[in-house]
PDB file of C-alpha atoms in Angstrom:
ATOM      1  CA  UNK A 135      -7.030 -11.464  15.960  1.00 66.00           C
ATOM      2  CA  UNK A 136      -9.583 -12.324  13.283  1.00 77.00           C
ATOM      3  CA  UNK A 137     -12.317 -12.539  15.905  1.00 73.00           C
ATOM      4  CA  UNK A 138     -11.331  -9.143  17.317  1.00 75.00           C
ATOM      5  CA  UNK A 139     -11.419  -7.548  13.866  1.00 74.00           C
ATOM      6  CA  UNK A 140     -14.783  -9.124  13.129  1.00 77.00           C
ATOM      7  CA  UNK A 141     -16.182  -7.828  16.404  1.00 74.00           C
ATOM      8  CA  UNK A 142     -14.761  -4.358  15.789  1.00 73.00           C
ATOM      9  CA  UNK A 143     -16.241  -4.151  12.286  1.00 68.00           C
ATOM     10  CA  UNK A 144     -19.608  -5.306  13.605  1.00 76.00           C
ATOM     11  CA  UNK A 145     -19.526  -2.561  16.248  1.00 74.00           C
ATOM     12  CA  UNK A 146     -18.851   0.052  13.574  1.00 74.00           C
ATOM     13  CA  UNK A 147     -21.405  -1.266  11.096  1.00 72.00           C
ATOM     14  CA  UNK A 148     -24.018  -1.454  13.838  1.00 71.00           C
ATOM     15  CA  UNK A 149     -23.886   2.336  14.226  1.00 69.00           C
ATOM     16  CA  UNK A 150     -24.707   5.038  11.691  1.00 70.00           C
ATOM     17  CA  UNK A 151     -21.743   7.356  12.060  1.00 69.00           C
ATOM     18  CA  UNK A 152     -19.519   5.412   9.656  1.00 66.00           C
ATOM     19  CA  UNK A 153     -21.656   6.203   6.590  1.00 68.00           C
ATOM     20  CA  UNK A 154     -22.839   9.616   7.801  1.00 72.00           C
ATOM     21  CA  UNK A 155     -19.204  10.754   7.947  1.00 69.00           C
ATOM     22  CA  UNK A 156     -18.701   9.532   4.374  1.00 67.00           C
ATOM     23  CA  UNK A 157     -21.522  11.519   2.762  1.00 74.00           C
ATOM     24  CA  UNK A 158     -19.851  14.950   2.626  1.00 69.00           C
ATOM     25  CA  UNK A 159     -16.560  13.779   1.029  1.00 71.00           C
ATOM     26  CA  UNK A 160     -18.439  11.810  -1.641  1.00 71.00           C
ATOM     27  CA  UNK A 161     -20.628  14.807  -2.518  1.00 73.00           C
ATOM     28  CA  UNK A 162     -17.571  17.053  -2.797  1.00 68.00           C
ATOM     29  CA  UNK A 163     -15.839  14.399  -4.885  1.00 66.00           C
ATOM     30  CA  UNK A 164     -18.742  14.390  -7.335  1.00 66.00           C
ATOM     31  CA  UNK A 165     -18.688  18.157  -7.796  1.00 68.00           C
ATOM     32  CA  UNK A 166     -14.961  18.975  -7.514  1.00 65.00           C
ATOM     33  CA  UNK A 167     -14.067  17.731 -11.003  1.00 60.00           C
ATOM     34  CA  UNK A 168     -17.119  19.349 -12.569  1.00 60.00           C
ATOM     35  CA  UNK A 169     -16.188  22.728 -11.065  1.00 61.00           C
ATOM     36  CA  UNK A 170     -12.405  22.601 -11.433  1.00 60.00           C
ATOM     37  CA  UNK A 171     -12.157  21.417 -15.026  1.00 57.00           C
ATOM     38  CA  UNK A 172     -14.020  24.386 -16.628  1.00 57.00           C
ATOM     39  CA  UNK A 173     -11.957  26.850 -14.573  1.00 55.00           C
ATOM     40  CA  UNK A 174      -8.697  25.218 -15.634  1.00 55.00           C
ATOM     41  CA  UNK A 175      -9.682  25.340 -19.300  1.00 55.00           C
ATOM     42  CA  UNK A 176     -10.019  29.112 -19.044  1.00 55.00           C
ATOM     43  CA  UNK A 177      -6.253  29.392 -18.522  1.00 52.00           C
ATOM     44  CA  UNK A 178      -5.224  26.476 -20.741  1.00 50.00           C
ATOM     45  CA  UNK A 179      -4.212  28.798 -23.588  1.00 52.00           C
ATOM     46  CA  UNK A 180      -1.837  30.638 -21.261  1.00 49.00           C
ATOM     47  CA  UNK A 181      -0.274  27.683 -19.480  1.00 49.00           C
ATOM     48  CA  UNK A 182      -0.233  25.245 -22.347  1.00 51.00           C
ATOM     49  CA  UNK A 183      -2.252  22.543 -24.065  1.00 51.00           C
ATOM     50  CA  UNK A 184      -3.191  19.599 -21.892  1.00 52.00           C
ATOM     51  CA  UNK A 185      -3.163  21.615 -18.678  1.00 51.00           C
ATOM     52  CA  UNK A 186      -6.893  21.278 -18.031  1.00 53.00           C
ATOM     53  CA  UNK A 187      -7.262  17.539 -18.402  1.00 53.00           C
ATOM     54  CA  UNK A 188      -4.253  16.696 -16.228  1.00 55.00           C
ATOM     55  CA  UNK A 189      -3.721  19.352 -13.594  1.00 57.00           C
ATOM     56  CA  UNK A 190      -7.396  20.220 -13.166  1.00 57.00           C
ATOM     57  CA  UNK A 191      -8.113  16.576 -12.473  1.00 58.00           C
ATOM     58  CA  UNK A 192      -5.320  16.445  -9.919  1.00 60.00           C
ATOM     59  CA  UNK A 193      -6.331  19.669  -8.182  1.00 63.00           C
ATOM     60  CA  UNK A 194     -10.025  18.816  -8.314  1.00 64.00           C
ATOM     61  CA  UNK A 195      -9.357  15.496  -6.643  1.00 75.00           C
ATOM     62  CA  UNK A 196      -7.068  17.194  -4.124  1.00 72.00           C
ATOM     63  CA  UNK A 197      -9.957  19.451  -3.116  1.00 75.00           C
ATOM     64  CA  UNK A 198     -12.137  16.404  -2.499  1.00 79.00           C
ATOM     65  CA  UNK A 199      -9.322  14.768  -0.549  1.00 84.00           C
ATOM     66  CA  UNK A 200      -9.286  17.683   1.899  1.00 83.00           C
ATOM     67  CA  UNK A 201     -12.629  16.524   3.279  1.00 84.00           C
ATOM     68  CA  UNK A 202     -11.614  12.879   3.104  1.00 87.00           C
ATOM     69  CA  UNK A 203      -8.707  13.520   5.468  1.00 91.00           C
ATOM     70  CA  UNK A 204     -10.906  15.473   7.882  1.00 89.00           C
ATOM     71  CA  UNK A 205     -13.681  12.891   8.001  1.00 88.00           C
ATOM     72  CA  UNK A 206     -11.273   9.949   8.118  1.00 90.00           C
ATOM     73  CA  UNK A 207      -9.704  11.533  11.196  1.00 92.00           C
ATOM     74  CA  UNK A 208     -13.153  12.160  12.698  1.00 90.00           C
ATOM     75  CA  UNK A 209     -14.107   8.526  12.086  1.00 88.00           C
ATOM     76  CA  UNK A 210     -10.948   7.358  13.818  1.00 89.00           C
ATOM     77  CA  UNK A 211     -11.584   9.657  16.787  1.00 90.00           C
ATOM     78  CA  UNK A 212     -15.202   8.541  17.169  1.00 88.00           C
ATOM     79  CA  UNK A 213     -14.266   4.875  16.812  1.00 85.00           C
ATOM     80  CA  UNK A 214     -11.424   5.230  19.298  1.00 84.00           C
ATOM     81  CA  UNK A 215     -13.336   7.109  21.981  1.00 81.00           C
ATOM     82  CA  UNK A 216     -16.845   5.656  21.736  1.00 80.00           C
ATOM     83  CA  UNK A 217     -16.259   2.720  24.062  1.00 77.00           C
ATOM     84  CA  UNK A 218     -14.854   5.027  26.734  1.00 79.00           C
ATOM     85  CA  UNK A 219     -17.861   7.302  26.354  1.00 75.00           C
ATOM     86  CA  UNK A 220     -20.344   4.435  26.723  1.00 72.00           C
ATOM     87  CA  UNK A 221     -18.195   2.647  29.337  1.00 75.00           C
ATOM     88  CA  UNK A 222     -18.059  -0.600  27.394  1.00 75.00           C
ATOM     89  CA  UNK A 223     -14.263  -0.811  27.186  1.00 74.00           C
ATOM     90  CA  UNK A 224     -14.012  -2.826  30.411  1.00 71.00           C
ATOM     91  CA  UNK A 225     -16.375  -5.448  29.011  1.00 73.00           C
ATOM     92  CA  UNK A 226     -14.394  -5.564  25.769  1.00 73.00           C
ATOM     93  CA  UNK A 227     -11.120  -6.153  27.624  1.00 73.00           C
ATOM     94  CA  UNK A 228     -12.666  -8.807  29.876  1.00 71.00           C
ATOM     95  CA  UNK A 229     -13.754 -10.839  26.851  1.00 74.00           C
ATOM     96  CA  UNK A 230     -10.268 -10.826  25.294  1.00 75.00           C
ATOM     97  CA  UNK A 231      -6.850 -12.042  26.362  1.00 74.00           C
ATOM     98  CA  UNK A 232      -5.347  -8.593  26.623  1.00 74.00           C
ATOM     99  CA  UNK A 233      -5.563  -4.949  25.691  1.00 81.00           C
ATOM    100  CA  UNK A 234      -3.019  -5.060  22.870  1.00 83.00           C
ATOM    101  CA  UNK A 235      -5.244  -7.054  20.534  1.00 84.00           C
ATOM    102  CA  UNK A 236      -8.199  -4.731  21.079  1.00 84.00           C
ATOM    103  CA  UNK A 237      -6.085  -1.640  20.392  1.00 88.00           C
ATOM    104  CA  UNK A 238      -4.580  -3.197  17.262  1.00 89.00           C
ATOM    105  CA  UNK A 239      -8.073  -4.108  16.011  1.00 87.00           C
ATOM    106  CA  UNK A 240      -9.264  -0.527  16.516  1.00 90.00           C
ATOM    107  CA  UNK A 241      -6.288   0.889  14.598  1.00 93.00           C
ATOM    108  CA  UNK A 242      -6.770  -1.642  11.792  1.00 92.00           C
ATOM    109  CA  UNK A 243     -10.475  -0.816  11.540  1.00 90.00           C
ATOM    110  CA  UNK A 244      -9.779   2.924  11.443  1.00 91.00           C
ATOM    111  CA  UNK A 245      -7.177   2.465   8.702  1.00 93.00           C
ATOM    112  CA  UNK A 246      -9.543   0.262   6.676  1.00 92.00           C
ATOM    113  CA  UNK A 247     -12.390   2.779   6.790  1.00 89.00           C
ATOM    114  CA  UNK A 248     -10.018   5.656   6.004  1.00 91.00           C
ATOM    115  CA  UNK A 249      -8.905   3.739   2.931  1.00 93.00           C
ATOM    116  CA  UNK A 250     -12.543   2.973   2.012  1.00 89.00           C
ATOM    117  CA  UNK A 251     -13.566   6.634   2.281  1.00 87.00           C
ATOM    118  CA  UNK A 252     -10.682   7.700   0.085  1.00 89.00           C
ATOM    119  CA  UNK A 253     -11.190   5.066  -2.615  1.00 90.00           C
ATOM    120  CA  UNK A 254     -14.917   5.814  -2.915  1.00 86.00           C
ATOM    121  CA  UNK A 255     -14.336   9.573  -3.124  1.00 85.00           C
ATOM    122  CA  UNK A 256     -11.504   9.221  -5.628  1.00 84.00           C
ATOM    123  CA  UNK A 257     -13.641   7.016  -7.861  1.00 85.00           C
ATOM    124  CA  UNK A 258     -16.456   9.576  -7.718  1.00 80.00           C
ATOM    125  CA  UNK A 259     -14.094  12.468  -8.471  1.00 77.00           C
ATOM    126  CA  UNK A 260     -12.315  10.695 -11.349  1.00 77.00           C
ATOM    127  CA  UNK A 261     -15.585   9.608 -12.956  1.00 77.00           C
ATOM    128  CA  UNK A 262     -16.855  13.176 -12.747  1.00 73.00           C
ATOM    129  CA  UNK A 263     -13.694  14.559 -14.335  1.00 68.00           C
ATOM    130  CA  UNK A 264     -13.878  11.985 -17.157  1.00 70.00           C
ATOM    131  CA  UNK A 265     -17.556  12.693 -17.725  1.00 69.00           C
ATOM    132  CA  UNK A 266     -17.055  16.445 -18.036  1.00 59.00           C
ATOM    133  CA  UNK A 267     -13.870  16.033 -20.074  1.00 56.00           C
ATOM    134  CA  UNK A 268     -15.429  13.780 -22.667  1.00 52.00           C
ATOM    135  CA  UNK A 269     -15.662  15.135 -26.182  1.00 47.00           C
ATOM    136  CA  UNK A 270     -14.117  18.476 -25.305  1.00 50.00           C
ATOM    137  CA  UNK A 271     -10.850  18.113 -27.097  1.00 46.00           C
ATOM    138  CA  UNK A 272      -8.783  17.542 -23.989  1.00 49.00           C
ATOM    139  CA  UNK A 273      -5.748  15.361 -24.399  1.00 48.00           C
ATOM    140  CA  UNK A 274      -4.316  12.972 -21.866  1.00 52.00           C
ATOM    141  CA  UNK A 275      -0.824  11.532 -22.126  1.00 54.00           C
ATOM    142  CA  UNK A 276       0.815   8.720 -20.260  1.00 59.00           C
ATOM    143  CA  UNK A 277       2.517  11.348 -18.112  1.00 59.00           C
ATOM    144  CA  UNK A 278      -0.845  12.895 -17.272  1.00 61.00           C
ATOM    145  CA  UNK A 279      -2.311   9.554 -16.240  1.00 69.00           C
ATOM    146  CA  UNK A 280       0.780   8.726 -14.218  1.00 74.00           C
ATOM    147  CA  UNK A 281       0.523  12.058 -12.425  1.00 74.00           C
ATOM    148  CA  UNK A 282      -3.141  11.448 -11.653  1.00 75.00           C
ATOM    149  CA  UNK A 283      -2.374   7.951 -10.380  1.00 82.00           C
ATOM    150  CA  UNK A 284       0.325   9.400  -8.128  1.00 83.00           C
ATOM    151  CA  UNK A 285      -2.176  11.845  -6.617  1.00 83.00           C
ATOM    152  CA  UNK A 286      -4.647   9.021  -6.028  1.00 86.00           C
ATOM    153  CA  UNK A 287      -1.998   6.889  -4.353  1.00 90.00           C
ATOM    154  CA  UNK A 288      -0.764   9.739  -2.171  1.00 91.00           C
ATOM    155  CA  UNK A 289      -4.366  10.489  -1.198  1.00 90.00           C
ATOM    156  CA  UNK A 290      -4.984   6.906  -0.065  1.00 93.00           C
ATOM    157  CA  UNK A 291      -1.816   6.971   2.046  1.00 94.00           C
ATOM    158  CA  UNK A 292      -2.760  10.262   3.700  1.00 94.00           C
ATOM    159  CA  UNK A 293      -6.351   9.141   4.364  1.00 94.00           C
ATOM    160  CA  UNK A 294      -5.131   6.017   6.144  1.00 95.00           C
ATOM    161  CA  UNK A 295      -2.650   8.038   8.193  1.00 96.00           C
ATOM    162  CA  UNK A 296      -5.281  10.616   9.211  1.00 95.00           C
ATOM    163  CA  UNK A 297      -7.661   7.831  10.255  1.00 94.00           C
ATOM    164  CA  UNK A 298      -4.874   6.442  12.443  1.00 95.00           C
ATOM    165  CA  UNK A 299      -4.138   9.918  13.835  1.00 96.00           C
ATOM    166  CA  UNK A 300      -7.793  10.311  14.791  1.00 93.00           C
ATOM    167  CA  UNK A 301      -7.981   6.842  16.301  1.00 92.00           C
ATOM    168  CA  UNK A 302      -4.814   7.367  18.311  1.00 93.00           C
ATOM    169  CA  UNK A 303      -6.121  10.691  19.600  1.00 94.00           C
ATOM    170  CA  UNK A 304      -9.445   9.095  20.577  1.00 90.00           C
ATOM    171  CA  UNK A 305      -7.662   6.400  22.580  1.00 90.00           C
ATOM    172  CA  UNK A 306      -5.256   8.928  24.081  1.00 92.00           C
ATOM    173  CA  UNK A 307      -7.946  11.260  25.372  1.00 89.00           C
ATOM    174  CA  UNK A 308     -10.648   8.669  25.994  1.00 85.00           C
ATOM    175  CA  UNK A 309     -13.129  11.322  24.896  1.00 85.00           C
ATOM    176  CA  UNK A 310     -15.079  11.306  21.653  1.00 87.00           C
ATOM    177  CA  UNK A 311     -16.255  14.902  22.026  1.00 88.00           C
ATOM    178  CA  UNK A 312     -12.826  16.241  22.963  1.00 89.00           C
ATOM    179  CA  UNK A 313     -11.090  14.431  20.112  1.00 90.00           C
ATOM    180  CA  UNK A 314     -13.687  15.482  17.518  1.00 90.00           C
ATOM    181  CA  UNK A 315     -13.509  19.108  18.638  1.00 92.00           C
ATOM    182  CA  UNK A 316      -9.703  19.059  18.567  1.00 92.00           C
ATOM    183  CA  UNK A 317      -9.600  17.620  15.037  1.00 93.00           C
ATOM    184  CA  UNK A 318     -12.367  19.914  13.774  1.00 90.00           C
ATOM    185  CA  UNK A 319     -10.479  22.925  15.089  1.00 91.00           C
ATOM    186  CA  UNK A 320      -6.950  21.859  14.142  1.00 92.00           C
ATOM    187  CA  UNK A 321      -7.357  20.801  10.516  1.00 89.00           C
ATOM    188  CA  UNK A 322      -9.323  23.775   9.090  1.00 85.00           C
ATOM    189  CA  UNK A 323      -7.697  26.680  10.949  1.00 89.00           C
ATOM    190  CA  UNK A 324      -5.915  25.611  14.156  1.00 90.00           C
ATOM    191  CA  UNK A 325      -2.695  24.557  12.476  1.00 92.00           C
ATOM    192  CA  UNK A 326      -2.734  27.704  10.330  1.00 92.00           C
ATOM    193  CA  UNK A 327      -2.809  29.873  13.452  1.00 94.00           C
ATOM    194  CA  UNK A 328      -0.017  27.877  15.083  1.00 93.00           C
ATOM    195  CA  UNK A 329       1.983  28.028  11.857  1.00 92.00           C
ATOM    196  CA  UNK A 330       1.657  31.828  11.677  1.00 93.00           C
ATOM    197  CA  UNK A 331       2.813  32.119  15.288  1.00 93.00           C
ATOM    198  CA  UNK A 332       5.811  29.869  14.640  1.00 91.00           C
ATOM    199  CA  UNK A 333       6.764  31.853  11.540  1.00 90.00           C
ATOM    200  CA  UNK A 334       6.491  35.038  13.586  1.00 90.00           C
ATOM    201  CA  UNK A 335       8.903  33.541  16.115  1.00 90.00           C
ATOM    202  CA  UNK A 336      11.327  32.597  13.357  1.00 88.00           C
ATOM    203  CA  UNK A 337      10.473  28.903  13.614  1.00 88.00           C
ATOM    204  CA  UNK A 338       9.142  28.444  10.112  1.00 84.00           C
ATOM    205  CA  UNK A 339      11.036  25.157   9.723  1.00 87.00           C
ATOM    206  CA  UNK A 340       9.040  23.722  12.631  1.00 90.00           C
ATOM    207  CA  UNK A 341       5.758  24.935  11.101  1.00 89.00           C
ATOM    208  CA  UNK A 342       6.574  23.036   7.898  1.00 90.00           C
ATOM    209  CA  UNK A 343       6.614  19.799   9.891  1.00 92.00           C
ATOM    210  CA  UNK A 344       3.076  20.092  11.230  1.00 93.00           C
ATOM    211  CA  UNK A 345       0.760  17.285  10.053  1.00 95.00           C
ATOM    212  CA  UNK A 346      -1.655  19.237   7.825  1.00 93.00           C
ATOM    213  CA  UNK A 347       1.242  20.998   6.129  1.00 92.00           C
ATOM    214  CA  UNK A 348       2.989  17.680   5.575  1.00 93.00           C
ATOM    215  CA  UNK A 349      -0.199  16.238   4.102  1.00 93.00           C
ATOM    216  CA  UNK A 350      -0.342  18.866   1.378  1.00 88.00           C
ATOM    217  CA  UNK A 351       3.370  18.602   0.722  1.00 89.00           C
ATOM    218  CA  UNK A 352       2.716  14.883   0.175  1.00 90.00           C
ATOM    219  CA  UNK A 353      -0.170  15.522  -2.245  1.00 87.00           C
ATOM    220  CA  UNK A 354       1.228  18.534  -4.127  1.00 83.00           C
ATOM    221  CA  UNK A 355       4.670  16.957  -4.300  1.00 81.00           C
ATOM    222  CA  UNK A 356       3.476  14.454  -6.890  1.00 80.00           C
ATOM    223  CA  UNK A 357       1.796  17.085  -9.116  1.00 73.00           C
ATOM    224  CA  UNK A 358       4.006  18.434 -11.900  1.00 65.00           C
ATOM    225  CA  UNK A 359       2.831  22.052 -12.064  1.00 59.00           C
ATOM    226  CA  UNK A 360       5.037  24.414 -14.121  1.00 53.00           C
ATOM    227  CA  UNK A 361       6.846  27.328 -12.499  1.00 49.00           C
ATOM    228  CA  UNK A 362       6.265  26.309  -8.898  1.00 49.00           C
ATOM    229  CA  UNK A 363       8.920  26.993  -6.314  1.00 54.00           C
ATOM    230  CA  UNK A 364      10.685  24.325  -4.319  1.00 69.00           C
ATOM    231  CA  UNK A 365       8.613  23.018  -1.416  1.00 74.00           C
ATOM    232  CA  UNK A 366      10.020  23.250   2.079  1.00 76.00           C
ATOM    233  CA  UNK A 367       9.520  19.502   2.554  1.00 80.00           C
ATOM    234  CA  UNK A 368       9.583  17.344  -0.559  1.00 80.00           C
ATOM    235  CA  UNK A 369       9.349  13.662  -1.363  1.00 82.00           C
ATOM    236  CA  UNK A 370       9.939  11.303   0.325  1.00 86.00           C
ATOM    237  CA  UNK A 371      10.548  13.389   3.441  1.00 89.00           C
ATOM    238  CA  UNK A 372       6.949  14.681   3.620  1.00 91.00           C
ATOM    239  CA  UNK A 373       5.157  11.292   3.705  1.00 93.00           C
ATOM    240  CA  UNK A 374       7.813   9.837   6.022  1.00 95.00           C
ATOM    241  CA  UNK A 375       7.353  12.708   8.476  1.00 95.00           C
ATOM    242  CA  UNK A 376       3.559  12.296   8.305  1.00 95.00           C
ATOM    243  CA  UNK A 377       3.959   8.584   9.018  1.00 96.00           C
ATOM    244  CA  UNK A 378       6.061   9.626  11.999  1.00 96.00           C
ATOM    245  CA  UNK A 379       3.188  11.751  13.330  1.00 96.00           C
ATOM    246  CA  UNK A 380       0.763   8.842  12.947  1.00 96.00           C
ATOM    247  CA  UNK A 381       3.139   6.447  14.721  1.00 96.00           C
ATOM    248  CA  UNK A 382       3.681   8.942  17.557  1.00 96.00           C
ATOM    249  CA  UNK A 383      -0.030   9.567  18.218  1.00 95.00           C
ATOM    250  CA  UNK A 384      -0.887   5.883  17.870  1.00 95.00           C
ATOM    251  CA  UNK A 385       1.911   4.957  20.279  1.00 96.00           C
ATOM    252  CA  UNK A 386       0.690   7.523  22.824  1.00 95.00           C
ATOM    253  CA  UNK A 387      -2.870   6.207  22.475  1.00 92.00           C
ATOM    254  CA  UNK A 388      -1.624   2.646  22.891  1.00 92.00           C
ATOM    255  CA  UNK A 389       0.367   3.591  26.008  1.00 92.00           C
ATOM    256  CA  UNK A 390      -2.556   5.509  27.553  1.00 89.00           C
ATOM    257  CA  UNK A 391      -5.006   2.634  27.114  1.00 86.00           C
ATOM    258  CA  UNK A 392      -2.542   0.107  28.530  1.00 85.00           C
ATOM    259  CA  UNK A 393      -1.851   2.283  31.576  1.00 84.00           C
ATOM    260  CA  UNK A 394      -5.390   3.624  32.109  1.00 76.00           C
ATOM    261  CA  UNK A 395      -7.298   2.441  35.181  1.00 69.00           C
ATOM    262  CA  UNK A 396     -10.655   1.369  33.791  1.00 63.00           C
ATOM    263  CA  UNK A 397     -12.194   0.295  37.083  1.00 55.00           C
TER     264      UNK A 397
END
């Protein structure tokens, strides 16, 4: 398994898409804290002291995480479908004992890079928030720091799951272009359209269980914002349901690769 992982990482590092996909989230992470913190301080007198330094940091990082999830999923899709696109999957299987190890290595690689993207972006966002908060009279309590840490942890979990969702979809379809287009359409507006249709049909409970919705329930669920209504799906149901989506798509991708005729 170690040899398979080494080979998979070398394949990824030998191409440029892994760092190209990471540029946009890092840039947003650098600017999200700088933009969110001043806006939050404008309403600090209304909401209460300490609002800016805690909640603005959480929301600013959440904005950066939105792109992390998208690009982690895109990385997984590209990594999962590239070998089918270039017709090198047969060679990969012939040099290993079976397909299961190759699939597991691809999922592990996708999860690792999803985690890497998220950690780098979170570090950039937190450093920016701290830099712009310095010397401005903001106060941070242990509760504030705990809340921020919870957001960071939830973000890492979601990034890993979205990388696995993308990888599973890439293996399921065997198409890099198709998977990338599906993810690029679904995350920004596709799920919103489907959700509106489901609500119109009286199936709002089903709409709440869609993956993007569950992702934000997972992130927002750890932020203690005053006077917010109860979420349709709270903790720990939201992350568990999102894990279920990742397991389902990964299982379908695994099944499709095992049953696909690659001749």
